[in-house]
mmCIF file of C-alpha atoms in Angstrom:
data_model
loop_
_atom_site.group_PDB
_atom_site.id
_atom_site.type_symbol
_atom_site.label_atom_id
_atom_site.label_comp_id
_atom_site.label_asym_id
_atom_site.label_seq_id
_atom_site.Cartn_x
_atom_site.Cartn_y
_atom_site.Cartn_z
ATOM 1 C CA UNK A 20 18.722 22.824 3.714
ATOM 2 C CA UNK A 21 15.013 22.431 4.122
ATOM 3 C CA UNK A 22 15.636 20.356 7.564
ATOM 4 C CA UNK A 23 17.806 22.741 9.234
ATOM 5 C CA UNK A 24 14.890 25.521 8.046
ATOM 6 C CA UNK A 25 12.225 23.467 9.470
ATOM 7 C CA UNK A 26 14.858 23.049 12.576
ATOM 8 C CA UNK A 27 14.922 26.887 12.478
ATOM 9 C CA UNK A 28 12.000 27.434 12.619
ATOM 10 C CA UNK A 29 11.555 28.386 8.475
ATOM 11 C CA UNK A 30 8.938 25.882 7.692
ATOM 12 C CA UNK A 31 7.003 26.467 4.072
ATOM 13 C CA UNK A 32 3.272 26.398 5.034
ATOM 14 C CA UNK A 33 2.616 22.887 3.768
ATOM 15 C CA UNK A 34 4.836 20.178 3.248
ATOM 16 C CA UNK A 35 5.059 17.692 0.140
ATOM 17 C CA UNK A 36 4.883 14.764 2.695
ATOM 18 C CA UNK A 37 5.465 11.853 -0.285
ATOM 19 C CA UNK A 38 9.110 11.662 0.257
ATOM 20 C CA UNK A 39 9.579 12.996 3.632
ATOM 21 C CA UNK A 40 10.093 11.010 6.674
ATOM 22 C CA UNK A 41 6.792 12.509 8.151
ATOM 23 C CA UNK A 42 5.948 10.180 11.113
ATOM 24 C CA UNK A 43 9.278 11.708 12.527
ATOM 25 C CA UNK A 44 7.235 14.854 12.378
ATOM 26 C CA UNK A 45 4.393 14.197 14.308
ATOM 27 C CA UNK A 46 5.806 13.457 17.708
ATOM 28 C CA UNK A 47 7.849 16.902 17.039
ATOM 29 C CA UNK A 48 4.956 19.023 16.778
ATOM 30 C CA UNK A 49 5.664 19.947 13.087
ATOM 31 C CA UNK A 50 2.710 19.164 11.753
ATOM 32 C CA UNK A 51 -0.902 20.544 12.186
ATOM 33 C CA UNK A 52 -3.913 18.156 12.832
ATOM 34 C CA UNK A 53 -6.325 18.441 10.713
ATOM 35 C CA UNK A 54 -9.600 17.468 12.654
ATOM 36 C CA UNK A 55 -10.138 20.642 14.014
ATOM 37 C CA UNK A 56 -10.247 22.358 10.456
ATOM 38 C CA UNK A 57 -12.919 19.836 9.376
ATOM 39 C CA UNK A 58 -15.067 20.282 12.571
ATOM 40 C CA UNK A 59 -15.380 24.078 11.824
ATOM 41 C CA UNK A 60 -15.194 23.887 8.378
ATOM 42 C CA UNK A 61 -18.197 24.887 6.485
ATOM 43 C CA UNK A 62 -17.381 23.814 3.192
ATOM 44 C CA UNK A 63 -15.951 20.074 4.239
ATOM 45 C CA UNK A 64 -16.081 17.742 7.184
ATOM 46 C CA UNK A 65 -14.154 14.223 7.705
ATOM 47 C CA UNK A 66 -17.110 12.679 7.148
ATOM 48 C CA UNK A 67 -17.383 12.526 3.627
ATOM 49 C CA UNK A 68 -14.010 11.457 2.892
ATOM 50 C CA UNK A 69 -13.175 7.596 3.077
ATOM 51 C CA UNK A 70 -13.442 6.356 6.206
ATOM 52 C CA UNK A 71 -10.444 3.756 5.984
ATOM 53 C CA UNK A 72 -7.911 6.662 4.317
ATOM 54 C CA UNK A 73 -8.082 8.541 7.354
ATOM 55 C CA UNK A 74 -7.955 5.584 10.021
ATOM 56 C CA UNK A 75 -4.969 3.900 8.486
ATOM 57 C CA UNK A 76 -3.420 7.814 7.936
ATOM 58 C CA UNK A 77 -4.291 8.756 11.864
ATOM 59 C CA UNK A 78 -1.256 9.296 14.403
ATOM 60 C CA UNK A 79 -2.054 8.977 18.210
ATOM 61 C CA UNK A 80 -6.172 10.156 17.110
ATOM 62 C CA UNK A 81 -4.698 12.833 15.027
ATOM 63 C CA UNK A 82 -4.872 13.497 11.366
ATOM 64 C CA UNK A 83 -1.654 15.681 10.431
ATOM 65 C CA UNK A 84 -1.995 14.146 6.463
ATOM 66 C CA UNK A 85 -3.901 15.408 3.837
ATOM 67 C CA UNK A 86 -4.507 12.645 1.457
ATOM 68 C CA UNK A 87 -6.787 13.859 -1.848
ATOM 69 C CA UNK A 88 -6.136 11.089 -4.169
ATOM 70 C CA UNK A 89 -4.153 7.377 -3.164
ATOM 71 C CA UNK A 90 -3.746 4.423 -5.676
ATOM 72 C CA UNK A 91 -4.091 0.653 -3.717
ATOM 73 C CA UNK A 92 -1.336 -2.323 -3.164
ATOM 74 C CA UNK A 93 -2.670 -5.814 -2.649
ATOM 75 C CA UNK A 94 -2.528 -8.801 -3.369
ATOM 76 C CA UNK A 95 -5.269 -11.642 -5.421
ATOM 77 C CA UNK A 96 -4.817 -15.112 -5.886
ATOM 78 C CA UNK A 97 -6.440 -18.638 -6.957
ATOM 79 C CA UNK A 98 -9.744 -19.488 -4.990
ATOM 80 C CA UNK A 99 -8.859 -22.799 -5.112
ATOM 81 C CA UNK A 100 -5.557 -22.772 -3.583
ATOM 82 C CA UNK A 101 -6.281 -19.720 -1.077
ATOM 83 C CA UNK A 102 -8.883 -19.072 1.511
ATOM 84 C CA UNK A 103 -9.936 -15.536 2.284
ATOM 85 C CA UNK A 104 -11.666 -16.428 6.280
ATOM 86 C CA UNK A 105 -8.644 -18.162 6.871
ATOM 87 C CA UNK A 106 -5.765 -15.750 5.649
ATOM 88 C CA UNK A 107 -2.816 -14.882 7.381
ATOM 89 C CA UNK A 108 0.971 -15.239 7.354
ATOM 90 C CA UNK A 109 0.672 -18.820 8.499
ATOM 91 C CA UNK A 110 -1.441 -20.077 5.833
ATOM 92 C CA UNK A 111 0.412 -18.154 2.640
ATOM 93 C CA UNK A 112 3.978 -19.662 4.308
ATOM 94 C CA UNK A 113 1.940 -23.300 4.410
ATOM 95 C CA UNK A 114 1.250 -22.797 0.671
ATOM 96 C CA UNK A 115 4.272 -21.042 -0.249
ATOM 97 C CA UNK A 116 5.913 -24.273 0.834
ATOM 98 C CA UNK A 117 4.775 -26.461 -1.304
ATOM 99 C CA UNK A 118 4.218 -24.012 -4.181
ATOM 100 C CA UNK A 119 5.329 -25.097 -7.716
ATOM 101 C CA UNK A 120 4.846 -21.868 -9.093
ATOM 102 C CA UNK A 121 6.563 -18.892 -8.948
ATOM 103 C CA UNK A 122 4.723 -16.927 -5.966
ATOM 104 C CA UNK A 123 5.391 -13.270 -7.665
ATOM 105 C CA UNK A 124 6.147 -11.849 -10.821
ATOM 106 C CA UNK A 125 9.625 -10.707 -11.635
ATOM 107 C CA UNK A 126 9.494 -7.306 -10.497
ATOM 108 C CA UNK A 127 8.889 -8.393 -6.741
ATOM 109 C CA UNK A 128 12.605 -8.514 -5.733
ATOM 110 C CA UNK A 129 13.893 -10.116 -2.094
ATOM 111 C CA UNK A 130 14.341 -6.380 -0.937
ATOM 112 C CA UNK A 131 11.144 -5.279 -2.155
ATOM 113 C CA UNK A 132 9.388 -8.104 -0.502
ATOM 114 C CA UNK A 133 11.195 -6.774 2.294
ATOM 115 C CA UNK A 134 10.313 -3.544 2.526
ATOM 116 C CA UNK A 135 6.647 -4.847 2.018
ATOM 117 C CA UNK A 136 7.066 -6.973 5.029
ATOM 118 C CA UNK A 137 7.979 -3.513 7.576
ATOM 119 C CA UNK A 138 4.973 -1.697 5.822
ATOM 120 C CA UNK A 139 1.806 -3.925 5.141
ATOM 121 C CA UNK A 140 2.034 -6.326 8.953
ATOM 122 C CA UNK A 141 1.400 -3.170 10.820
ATOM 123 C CA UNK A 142 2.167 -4.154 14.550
ATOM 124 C CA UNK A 143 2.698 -7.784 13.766
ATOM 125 C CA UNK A 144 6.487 -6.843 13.856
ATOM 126 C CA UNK A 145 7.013 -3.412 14.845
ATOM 127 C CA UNK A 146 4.880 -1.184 17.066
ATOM 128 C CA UNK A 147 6.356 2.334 15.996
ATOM 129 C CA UNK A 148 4.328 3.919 18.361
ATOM 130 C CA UNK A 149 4.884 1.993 21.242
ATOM 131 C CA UNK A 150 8.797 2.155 20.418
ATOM 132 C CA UNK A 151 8.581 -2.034 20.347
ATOM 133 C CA UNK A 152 9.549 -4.541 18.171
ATOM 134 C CA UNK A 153 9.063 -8.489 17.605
ATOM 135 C CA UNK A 154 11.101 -10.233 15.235
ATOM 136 C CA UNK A 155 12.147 -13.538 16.905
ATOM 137 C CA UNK A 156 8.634 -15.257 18.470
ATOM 138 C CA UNK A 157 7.197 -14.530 14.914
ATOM 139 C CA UNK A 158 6.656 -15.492 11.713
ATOM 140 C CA UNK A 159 9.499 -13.122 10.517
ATOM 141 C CA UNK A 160 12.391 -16.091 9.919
ATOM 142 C CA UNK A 161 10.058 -17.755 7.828
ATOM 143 C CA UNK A 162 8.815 -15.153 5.883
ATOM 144 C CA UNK A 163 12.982 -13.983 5.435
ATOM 145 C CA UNK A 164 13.407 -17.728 4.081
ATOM 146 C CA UNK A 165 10.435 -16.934 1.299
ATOM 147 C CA UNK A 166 12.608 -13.576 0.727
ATOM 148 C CA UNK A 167 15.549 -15.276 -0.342
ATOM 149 C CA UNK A 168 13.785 -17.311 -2.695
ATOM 150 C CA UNK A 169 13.315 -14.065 -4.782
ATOM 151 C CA UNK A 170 15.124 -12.756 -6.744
ATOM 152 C CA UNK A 171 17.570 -10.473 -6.060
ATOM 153 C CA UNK A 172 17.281 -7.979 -8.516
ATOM 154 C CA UNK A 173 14.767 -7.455 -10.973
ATOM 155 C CA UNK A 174 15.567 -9.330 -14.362
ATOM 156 C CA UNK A 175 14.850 -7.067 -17.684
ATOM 157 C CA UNK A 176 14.755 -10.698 -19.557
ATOM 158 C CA UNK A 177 11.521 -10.889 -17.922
ATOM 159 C CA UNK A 178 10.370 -7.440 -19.043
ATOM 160 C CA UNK A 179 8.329 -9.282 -22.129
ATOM 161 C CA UNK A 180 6.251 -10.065 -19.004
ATOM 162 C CA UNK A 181 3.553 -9.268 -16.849
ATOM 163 C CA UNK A 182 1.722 -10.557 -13.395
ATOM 164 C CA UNK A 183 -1.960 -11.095 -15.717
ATOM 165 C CA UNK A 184 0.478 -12.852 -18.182
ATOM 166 C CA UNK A 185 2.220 -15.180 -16.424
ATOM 167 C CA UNK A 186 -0.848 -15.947 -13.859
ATOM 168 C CA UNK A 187 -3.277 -16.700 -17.147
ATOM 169 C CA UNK A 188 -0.324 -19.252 -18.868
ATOM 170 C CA UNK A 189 0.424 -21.269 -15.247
ATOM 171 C CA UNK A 190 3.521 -19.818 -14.326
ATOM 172 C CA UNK A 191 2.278 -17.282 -11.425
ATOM 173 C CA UNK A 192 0.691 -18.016 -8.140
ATOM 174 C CA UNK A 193 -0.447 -14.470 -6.729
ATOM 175 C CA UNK A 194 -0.977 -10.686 -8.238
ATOM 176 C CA UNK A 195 0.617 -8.091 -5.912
ATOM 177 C CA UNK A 196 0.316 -4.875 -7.594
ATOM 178 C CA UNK A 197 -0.727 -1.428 -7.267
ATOM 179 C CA UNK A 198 -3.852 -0.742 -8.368
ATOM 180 C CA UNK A 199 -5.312 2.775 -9.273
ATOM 181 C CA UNK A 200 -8.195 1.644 -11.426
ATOM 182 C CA UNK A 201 -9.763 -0.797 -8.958
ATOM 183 C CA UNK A 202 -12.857 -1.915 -11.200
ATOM 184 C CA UNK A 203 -10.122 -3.017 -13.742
ATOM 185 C CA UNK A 204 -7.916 -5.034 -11.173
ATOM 186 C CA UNK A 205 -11.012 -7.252 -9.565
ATOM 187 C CA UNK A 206 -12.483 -8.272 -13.309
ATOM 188 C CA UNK A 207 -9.386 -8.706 -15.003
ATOM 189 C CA UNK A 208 -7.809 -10.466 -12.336
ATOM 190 C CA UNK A 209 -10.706 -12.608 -12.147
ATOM 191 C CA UNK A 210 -10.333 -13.408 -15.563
ATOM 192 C CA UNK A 211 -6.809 -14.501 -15.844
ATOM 193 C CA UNK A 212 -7.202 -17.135 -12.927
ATOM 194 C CA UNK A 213 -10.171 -18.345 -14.985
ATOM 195 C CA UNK A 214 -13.512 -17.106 -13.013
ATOM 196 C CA UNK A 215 -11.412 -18.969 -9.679
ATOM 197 C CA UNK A 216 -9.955 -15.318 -8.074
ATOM 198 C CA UNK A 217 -10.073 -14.026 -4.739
ATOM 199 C CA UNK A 218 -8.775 -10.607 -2.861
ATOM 200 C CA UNK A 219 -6.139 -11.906 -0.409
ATOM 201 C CA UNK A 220 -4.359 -8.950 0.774
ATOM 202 C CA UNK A 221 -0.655 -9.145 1.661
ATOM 203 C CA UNK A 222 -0.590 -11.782 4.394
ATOM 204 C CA UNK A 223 -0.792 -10.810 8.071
ATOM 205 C CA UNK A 224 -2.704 -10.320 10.522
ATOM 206 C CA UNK A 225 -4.381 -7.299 8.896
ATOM 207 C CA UNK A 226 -6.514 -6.855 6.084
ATOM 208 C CA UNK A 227 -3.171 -6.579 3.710
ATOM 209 C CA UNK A 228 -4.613 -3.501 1.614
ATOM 210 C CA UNK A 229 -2.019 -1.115 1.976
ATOM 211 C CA UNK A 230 -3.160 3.108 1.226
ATOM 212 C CA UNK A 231 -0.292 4.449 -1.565
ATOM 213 C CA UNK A 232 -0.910 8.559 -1.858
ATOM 214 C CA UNK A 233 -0.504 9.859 -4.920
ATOM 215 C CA UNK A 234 -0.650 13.427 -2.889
ATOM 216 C CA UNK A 235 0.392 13.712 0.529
ATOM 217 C CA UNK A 236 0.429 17.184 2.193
ATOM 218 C CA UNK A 237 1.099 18.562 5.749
ATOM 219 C CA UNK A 238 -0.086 21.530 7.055
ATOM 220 C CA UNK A 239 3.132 23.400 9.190
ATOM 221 C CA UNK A 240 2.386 23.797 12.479
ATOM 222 C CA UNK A 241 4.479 26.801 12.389
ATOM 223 C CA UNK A 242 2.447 28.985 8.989
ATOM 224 C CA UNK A 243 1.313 32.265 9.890
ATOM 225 C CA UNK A 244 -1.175 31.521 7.011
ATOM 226 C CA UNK A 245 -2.797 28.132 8.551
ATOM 227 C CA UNK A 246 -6.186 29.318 7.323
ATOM 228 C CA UNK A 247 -4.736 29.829 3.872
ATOM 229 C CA UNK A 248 -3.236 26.901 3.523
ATOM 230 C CA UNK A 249 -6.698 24.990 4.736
ATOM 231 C CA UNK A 250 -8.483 26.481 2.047
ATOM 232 C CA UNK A 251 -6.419 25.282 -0.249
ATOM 233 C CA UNK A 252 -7.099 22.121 1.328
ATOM 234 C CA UNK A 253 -10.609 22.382 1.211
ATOM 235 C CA UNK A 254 -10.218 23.165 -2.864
ATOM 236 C CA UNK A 255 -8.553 20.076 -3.050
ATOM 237 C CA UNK A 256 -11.325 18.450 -1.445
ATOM 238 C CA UNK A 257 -13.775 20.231 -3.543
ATOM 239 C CA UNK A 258 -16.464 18.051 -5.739
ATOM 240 C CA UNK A 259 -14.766 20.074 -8.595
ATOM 241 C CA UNK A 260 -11.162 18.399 -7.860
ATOM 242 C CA UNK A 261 -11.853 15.647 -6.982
ATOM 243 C CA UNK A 262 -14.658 14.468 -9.777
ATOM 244 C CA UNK A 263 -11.825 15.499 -11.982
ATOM 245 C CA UNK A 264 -9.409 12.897 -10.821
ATOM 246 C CA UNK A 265 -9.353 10.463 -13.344
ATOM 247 C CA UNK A 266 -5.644 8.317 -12.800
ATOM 248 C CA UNK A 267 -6.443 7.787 -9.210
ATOM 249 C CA UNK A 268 -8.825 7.104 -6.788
ATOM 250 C CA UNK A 269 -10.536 10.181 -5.041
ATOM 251 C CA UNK A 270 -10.793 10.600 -1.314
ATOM 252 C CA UNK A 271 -14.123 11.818 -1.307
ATOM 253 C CA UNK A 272 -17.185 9.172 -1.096
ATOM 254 C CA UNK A 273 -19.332 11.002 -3.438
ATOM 255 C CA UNK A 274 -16.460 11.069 -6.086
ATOM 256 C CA UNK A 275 -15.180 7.758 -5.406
ATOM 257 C CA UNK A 276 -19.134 6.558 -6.362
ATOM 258 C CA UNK A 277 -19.171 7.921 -9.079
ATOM 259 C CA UNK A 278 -15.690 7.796 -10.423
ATOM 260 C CA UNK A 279 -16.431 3.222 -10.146
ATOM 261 C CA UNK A 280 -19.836 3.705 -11.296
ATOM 262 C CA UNK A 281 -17.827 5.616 -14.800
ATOM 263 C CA UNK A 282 -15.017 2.621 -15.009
ATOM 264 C CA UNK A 283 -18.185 0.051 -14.447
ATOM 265 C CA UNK A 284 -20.106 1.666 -17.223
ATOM 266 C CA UNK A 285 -16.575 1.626 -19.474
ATOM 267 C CA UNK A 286 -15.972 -2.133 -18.914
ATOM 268 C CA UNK A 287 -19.937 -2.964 -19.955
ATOM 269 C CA UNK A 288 -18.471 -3.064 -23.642
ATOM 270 C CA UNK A 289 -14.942 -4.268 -23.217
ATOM 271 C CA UNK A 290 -14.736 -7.926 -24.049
ATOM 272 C CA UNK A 291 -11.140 -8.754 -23.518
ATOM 273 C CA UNK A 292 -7.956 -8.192 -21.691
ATOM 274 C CA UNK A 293 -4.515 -8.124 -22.916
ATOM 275 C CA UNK A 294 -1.792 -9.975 -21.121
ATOM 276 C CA UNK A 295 1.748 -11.182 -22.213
ATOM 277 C CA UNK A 296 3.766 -13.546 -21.294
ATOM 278 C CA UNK A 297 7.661 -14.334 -22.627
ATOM 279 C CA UNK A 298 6.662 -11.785 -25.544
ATOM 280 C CA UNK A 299 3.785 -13.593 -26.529
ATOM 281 C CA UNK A 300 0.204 -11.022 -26.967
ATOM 282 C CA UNK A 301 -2.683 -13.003 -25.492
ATOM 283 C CA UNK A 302 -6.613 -11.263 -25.221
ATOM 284 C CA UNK A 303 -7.754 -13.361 -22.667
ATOM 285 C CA UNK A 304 -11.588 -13.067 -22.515
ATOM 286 C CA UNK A 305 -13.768 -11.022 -19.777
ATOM 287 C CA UNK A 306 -17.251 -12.260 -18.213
ATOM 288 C CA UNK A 307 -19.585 -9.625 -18.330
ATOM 289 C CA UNK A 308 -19.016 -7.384 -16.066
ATOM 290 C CA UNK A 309 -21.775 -6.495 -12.754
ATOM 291 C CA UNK A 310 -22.514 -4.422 -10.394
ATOM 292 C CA UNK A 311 -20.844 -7.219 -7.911
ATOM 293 C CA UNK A 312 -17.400 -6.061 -9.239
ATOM 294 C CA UNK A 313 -18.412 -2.604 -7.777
ATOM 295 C CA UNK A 314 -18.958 -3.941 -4.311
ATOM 296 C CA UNK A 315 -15.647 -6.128 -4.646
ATOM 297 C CA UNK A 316 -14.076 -3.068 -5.221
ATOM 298 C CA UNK A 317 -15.644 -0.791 -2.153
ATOM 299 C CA UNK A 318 -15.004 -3.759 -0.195
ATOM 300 C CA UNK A 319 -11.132 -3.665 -1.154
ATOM 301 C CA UNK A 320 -11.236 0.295 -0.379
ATOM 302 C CA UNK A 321 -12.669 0.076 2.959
ATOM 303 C CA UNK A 322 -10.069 -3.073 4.256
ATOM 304 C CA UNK A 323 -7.046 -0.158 3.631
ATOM 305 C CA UNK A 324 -5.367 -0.631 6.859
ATOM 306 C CA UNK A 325 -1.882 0.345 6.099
ATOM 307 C CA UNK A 326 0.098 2.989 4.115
ATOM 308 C CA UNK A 327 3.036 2.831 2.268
ATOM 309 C CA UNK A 328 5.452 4.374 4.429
ATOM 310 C CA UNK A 329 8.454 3.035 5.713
ATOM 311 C CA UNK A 330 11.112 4.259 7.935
ATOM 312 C CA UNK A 331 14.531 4.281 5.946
ATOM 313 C CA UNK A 332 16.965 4.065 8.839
ATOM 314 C CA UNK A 333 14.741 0.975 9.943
ATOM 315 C CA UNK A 334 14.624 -0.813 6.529
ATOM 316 C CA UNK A 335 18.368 -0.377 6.000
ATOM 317 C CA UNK A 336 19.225 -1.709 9.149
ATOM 318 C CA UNK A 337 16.652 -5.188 8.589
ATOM 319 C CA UNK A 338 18.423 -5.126 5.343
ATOM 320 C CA UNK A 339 21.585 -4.757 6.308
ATOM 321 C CA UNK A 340 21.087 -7.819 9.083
ATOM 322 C CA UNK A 341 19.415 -9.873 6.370
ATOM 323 C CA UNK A 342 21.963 -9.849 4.448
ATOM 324 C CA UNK A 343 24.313 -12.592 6.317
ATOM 325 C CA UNK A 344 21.348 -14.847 6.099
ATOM 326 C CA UNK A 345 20.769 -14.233 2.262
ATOM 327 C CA UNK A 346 24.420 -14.968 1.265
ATOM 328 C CA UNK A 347 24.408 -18.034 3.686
ATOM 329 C CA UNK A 348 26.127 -17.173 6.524
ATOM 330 C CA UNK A 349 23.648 -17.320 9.355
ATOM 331 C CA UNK A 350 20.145 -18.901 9.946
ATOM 332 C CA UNK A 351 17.438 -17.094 9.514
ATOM 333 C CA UNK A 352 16.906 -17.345 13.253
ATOM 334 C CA UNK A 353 20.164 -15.890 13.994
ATOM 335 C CA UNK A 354 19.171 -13.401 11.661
ATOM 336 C CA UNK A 355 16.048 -12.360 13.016
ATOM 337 C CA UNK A 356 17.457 -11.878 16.371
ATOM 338 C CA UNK A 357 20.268 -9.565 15.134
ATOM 339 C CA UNK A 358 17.604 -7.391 13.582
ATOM 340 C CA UNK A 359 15.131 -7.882 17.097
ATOM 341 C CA UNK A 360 18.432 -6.686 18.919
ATOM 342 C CA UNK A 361 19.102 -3.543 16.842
ATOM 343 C CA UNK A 362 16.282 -2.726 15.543
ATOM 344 C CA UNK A 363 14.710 -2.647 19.604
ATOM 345 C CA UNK A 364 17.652 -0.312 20.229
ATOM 346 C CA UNK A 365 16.658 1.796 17.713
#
């Protein structure tokens, strides 16, 4: 019903864009872009948001997204294993090779991997705004052959267990997680690979920090009440909402200071983390924590170069071509050229 009113011409003023298909939007004029608000806004301007939000939410130079508060997916692993200059898909399949750990915790199934794959490599596979696609003369069979070694769905007899857990006992090579308190993610994570962590990212040729929004909203391009609807927008962007946030990270830069300065100052007198492992409690202890967790932090935040978005006709039909290869049937060659032929008609 709410398509064919938006079809009709019935749009609601703004859109709860979370669990909408909105890139379909944009080339369809639904949307409004919202640069021109901020350039005659008085109360606002893109400038004092995060710069890396709004480049990895831009469409074509446009900003049709209104993104007040996101959460972060990435990925940390061993220093000693991994190398952060060198980092790409080539170098994680090299050690995922000869890996005797598990590489993710149980709740990283082959499908979710998947779906990871479409959203964090950006144009590595699939240009969606050029309309192209590269599958075959890519890194995408191997990285299908490191899909099938996961599980296929998630197993609850793990559920005793978490990524800090299993990392900290030897049983886990890398954390991939969402983060939305991202002083607590660098120190603890730091702690359970023993002082020896480093911020990866999700391996491609990006940076492999991927933007989750906790509220997406679209302007219609069709509201009679567009200036309405912007000053709600402002509101949201308002030092009064957003110093408020507390379970996420705010867009603005002034929050977003002092919102990690707060979770700094919290983790001064917190001496241990918690982390289990089959069942088992362990407090695994913190180093003190400094101001260099801070910049780790705003460093992570600024390489967001990707957001979690995914097209679900596209990920069904990768899936639904995988899965010849996963129940042995084909190569993953053969498979990868089944989805490079479909998915390019698409």
């Amino acid at each position: 019903k709410l398509y064919n009113d938006i079809n009709a011409g019935n749009a609601p003023d703004i859109y709860d864009l979370s669990l909408m298909p909105y890139r379909t939007f944009f080339d369809k004029g639904l949307l409004e872009n919202l640069y021109p608000y901020f350039d005659s806004s008085g109360n606002i301007k893109a400038e004092e948001l995060t710069a890396s939000v709004l480049e990895a939410m831009e469409y074509k130079g446009s900003l049709y997204n209104l993104v007040p508060t996101y959460t972060i997916i990435t990925m940390f692993g061993p220093k000693d294993v991994c190398d952060r200059e060198n980092w790409n898909t080539e170098a994680f399949l090299q050690i995922a090779e000869n890996a005797e750990l598990s590489l993710f915790g149980p709740q990283v199934t082959r499908y979710e991997f998947l779906k990871y794959l479409l959203m964090f490599t950006g144009n590595e596979y699939i240009n969606m705004e050029d309309g192209i696609c590269n599958f075959t003369d890519s890194t995408f069979p191997a990285m299908l052959s490191i899909a099938k070694s996961l599980p296929e769905t998630y197993d609850s007899a793990n559920a005793a267990s978490d990524d800090l857990g299993l990392v900290y006992v030897g049983r886990q090579m890398f954390i991939l997680s969402t983060n939305a308190n991202i002083i607590s993610a660098v120190h603890t994570a730091d702690a359970v690979y023993g002082g020896k962590c480093v911020h990866l990212g999700f391996p491609s040729e990006n940076n492999g920090v991927m933007l989750n929004p906790y509220i997406n909203l679209g302007m219609s391009a069709n509201s009679r009440s567009k200036e309405g609807v912007w000053r709600f927008f402002e509101y949201m962007l308002s030092d009064g909402y957003q110093n408020a946030i507390r379970k996420t990270i705010p867009v603005k830069s002034s929050a977003l200071d002092a919102r990690l300065d707060s979770l700094l100052s919290k983790y001064l007198e917190v001496n241990n983390v918690v982390v289990f492992a089959d069942n088992n409690m362990t407090k695994v202890p913190l180093a003190p924590i400094s101001q260099d967790v801070k910049t780790e932090a705003m460093d992570i935040i600024n390489s967001i170069d990707c957001v979690n978005y995914c097209d679900s006709s596209l990920y069904e039909l990768v899936l639904r071509e995988a899965e010849p290869y996963f129940s042995g049937a084909i190569s993953a060659q053969a498979a990868a050229e089944n989805i490079q032929s479909k998915a390019g008609i698409y």
